[in-house]
PDB file of C-alpha atoms in Angstrom:
ATOM      1  CA  MET A   1      34.431  15.450 -13.611  1.00 96.00           C
ATOM      2  CA  LEU A   2      33.280  18.579 -14.861  1.00 96.00           C
ATOM      3  CA  VAL A   3      32.676  21.464 -12.427  1.00 97.00           C
ATOM      4  CA  LEU A   4      30.543  24.704 -13.657  1.00 96.00           C
ATOM      5  CA  SER A   5      29.711  27.654 -12.294  1.00 95.00           C
ATOM      6  CA  ARG A   6      25.771  28.450 -12.830  1.00 96.00           C
ATOM      7  CA  LYS A   7      24.318  31.841 -11.665  1.00 95.00           C
ATOM      8  CA  SER A   8      20.023  31.801 -10.810  1.00 95.00           C
ATOM      9  CA  ASN A   9      17.937  30.480 -14.325  1.00 96.00           C
ATOM     10  CA  GLU A  10      21.263  29.831 -16.306  1.00 98.00           C
ATOM     11  CA  SER A  11      20.775  26.113 -16.972  1.00 98.00           C
ATOM     12  CA  ILE A  12      23.160  23.140 -18.108  1.00 98.00           C
ATOM     13  CA  MET A  13      22.429  20.320 -21.182  1.00 98.00           C
ATOM     14  CA  ILE A  14      22.966  16.988 -21.099  1.00 97.00           C
ATOM     15  CA  GLY A  15      23.055  15.682 -24.277  1.00 96.00           C
ATOM     16  CA  THR A  16      20.489  17.293 -26.820  1.00 97.00           C
ATOM     17  CA  ASN A  17      16.997  16.695 -24.670  1.00 97.00           C
ATOM     18  CA  VAL A  18      18.156  16.835 -20.783  1.00 98.00           C
ATOM     19  CA  GLU A  19      18.278  19.771 -19.526  1.00 98.00           C
ATOM     20  CA  ILE A  20      19.295  21.458 -15.899  1.00 98.00           C
ATOM     21  CA  ILE A  21      18.450  24.677 -14.524  1.00 98.00           C
ATOM     22  CA  VAL A  22      18.997  26.725 -10.998  1.00 98.00           C
ATOM     23  CA  LEU A  23      15.871  27.648  -9.140  1.00 98.00           C
ATOM     24  CA  GLY A  24      17.790  29.492  -6.681  1.00 96.00           C
ATOM     25  CA  VAL A  25      20.227  28.755  -4.043  1.00 95.00           C
ATOM     26  CA  GLU A  26      19.292  29.434  -0.732  1.00 94.00           C
ATOM     27  CA  GLY A  27      22.045  28.846   1.902  1.00 95.00           C
ATOM     28  CA  ASP A  28      23.065  24.816   1.252  1.00 96.00           C
ATOM     29  CA  ASN A  29      19.855  24.716  -0.687  1.00 96.00           C
ATOM     30  CA  VAL A  30      20.364  24.671  -3.713  1.00 96.00           C
ATOM     31  CA  LYS A  31      16.898  23.660  -6.066  1.00 97.00           C
ATOM     32  CA  LEU A  32      17.422  22.514  -9.290  1.00 97.00           C
ATOM     33  CA  GLY A  33      14.624  22.377 -11.883  1.00 98.00           C
ATOM     34  CA  ILE A  34      14.995  19.240 -14.720  1.00 98.00           C
ATOM     35  CA  ARG A  35      12.797  19.159 -18.298  1.00 98.00           C
ATOM     36  CA  ALA A  36      13.824  15.510 -19.361  1.00 98.00           C
ATOM     37  CA  PRO A  37      11.963  13.090 -21.323  1.00 97.00           C
ATOM     38  CA  LYS A  38       9.404  10.690 -19.215  1.00 97.00           C
ATOM     39  CA  GLU A  39      11.218   8.087 -20.216  1.00 97.00           C
ATOM     40  CA  VAL A  40      14.380   8.968 -18.486  1.00 96.00           C
ATOM     41  CA  ASP A  41      14.621   7.909 -15.074  1.00 96.00           C
ATOM     42  CA  ILE A  42      15.763  10.814 -13.069  1.00 97.00           C
ATOM     43  CA  HIS A  43      16.162  10.196  -8.779  1.00 97.00           C
ATOM     44  CA  ARG A  44      17.794  11.313  -5.976  1.00 97.00           C
ATOM     45  CA  LYS A  45      21.375   9.752  -5.496  1.00 97.00           C
ATOM     46  CA  GLU A  46      20.177   8.163  -1.116  1.00 98.00           C
ATOM     47  CA  ILE A  47      17.016   6.703  -3.700  1.00 97.00           C
ATOM     48  CA  TYR A  48      18.430   5.403  -6.818  1.00 97.00           C
ATOM     49  CA  MET A  49      21.381   3.492  -4.287  1.00 97.00           C
ATOM     50  CA  ALA A  50      18.413   2.677  -2.618  1.00 97.00           C
ATOM     51  CA  ILE A  51      16.727   0.564  -5.550  1.00 96.00           C
ATOM     52  CA  GLN A  52      19.940  -0.279  -6.439  1.00 96.00           C
ATOM     53  CA  ALA A  53      20.490  -2.548  -3.972  1.00 95.00           C
ATOM     54  CA  GLU A  54      16.976  -4.008  -3.845  1.00 93.00           C
ATOM     55  CA  ASN A  55      17.573  -4.947  -7.439  1.00 92.00           C
ATOM     56  CA  ARG A  56      20.447  -6.418  -5.890  1.00 92.00           C
ATOM     57  CA  ALA A  57      19.361  -8.574  -3.651  1.00 90.00           C
ATOM     58  CA  ALA A  58      16.198  -9.284  -5.663  1.00 86.00           C
ATOM     59  CA  ALA A  59      18.125 -11.345  -7.694  1.00 86.00           C
ATOM     60  CA  ILE A  60      20.546 -12.555  -5.251  1.00 88.00           C
ATOM     61  CA  ASN A  61      17.434 -14.324  -3.390  1.00 78.00           C
ATOM     62  CA  SER A  62      15.792 -16.766  -6.967  1.00 77.00           C
ATOM     63  CA  VAL A  63      12.998 -18.250  -5.618  1.00 77.00           C
ATOM     64  CA  SER A  64      11.267 -21.489  -6.834  1.00 82.00           C
ATOM     65  CA  ILE A  65       8.767 -21.883  -9.565  1.00 84.00           C
ATOM     66  CA  GLU A  66       7.100 -24.525  -6.052  1.00 84.00           C
ATOM     67  CA  ASP A  67       6.755 -20.886  -3.935  1.00 81.00           C
ATOM     68  CA  VAL A  68       5.762 -19.065  -6.436  1.00 81.00           C
ATOM     69  CA  THR A  69       2.953 -21.269  -7.323  1.00 86.00           C
ATOM     70  CA  LYS A  70       2.457 -21.523  -3.898  1.00 83.00           C
ATOM     71  CA  PHE A  71       1.459 -17.961  -3.334  1.00 80.00           C
ATOM     72  CA  PHE A  72      -1.263 -18.674  -6.097  1.00 85.00           C
ATOM     73  CA  LYS A  73      -2.297 -20.973  -3.916  1.00 78.00           C
ATOM     74  CA  LYS A  74      -6.020 -20.489  -2.287  1.00 66.00           C
TER      75      LYS A  74
END
């Protein structure tokens, strides 16, 4: 893991188009600003992990074509 020290209003660059800016530090909280292209997904880690778990669960629980057709029938 790369560890960097930054002060408020300083930033780091990830690649050529993602910038993370330290907006402030209050107690145990660090407020970050992120500039990135819209196609870059940005999530808090706990949200990202929940999305990954849901995707894995969905991949395991396959649905048959018969179940899908029942869903669309009236």
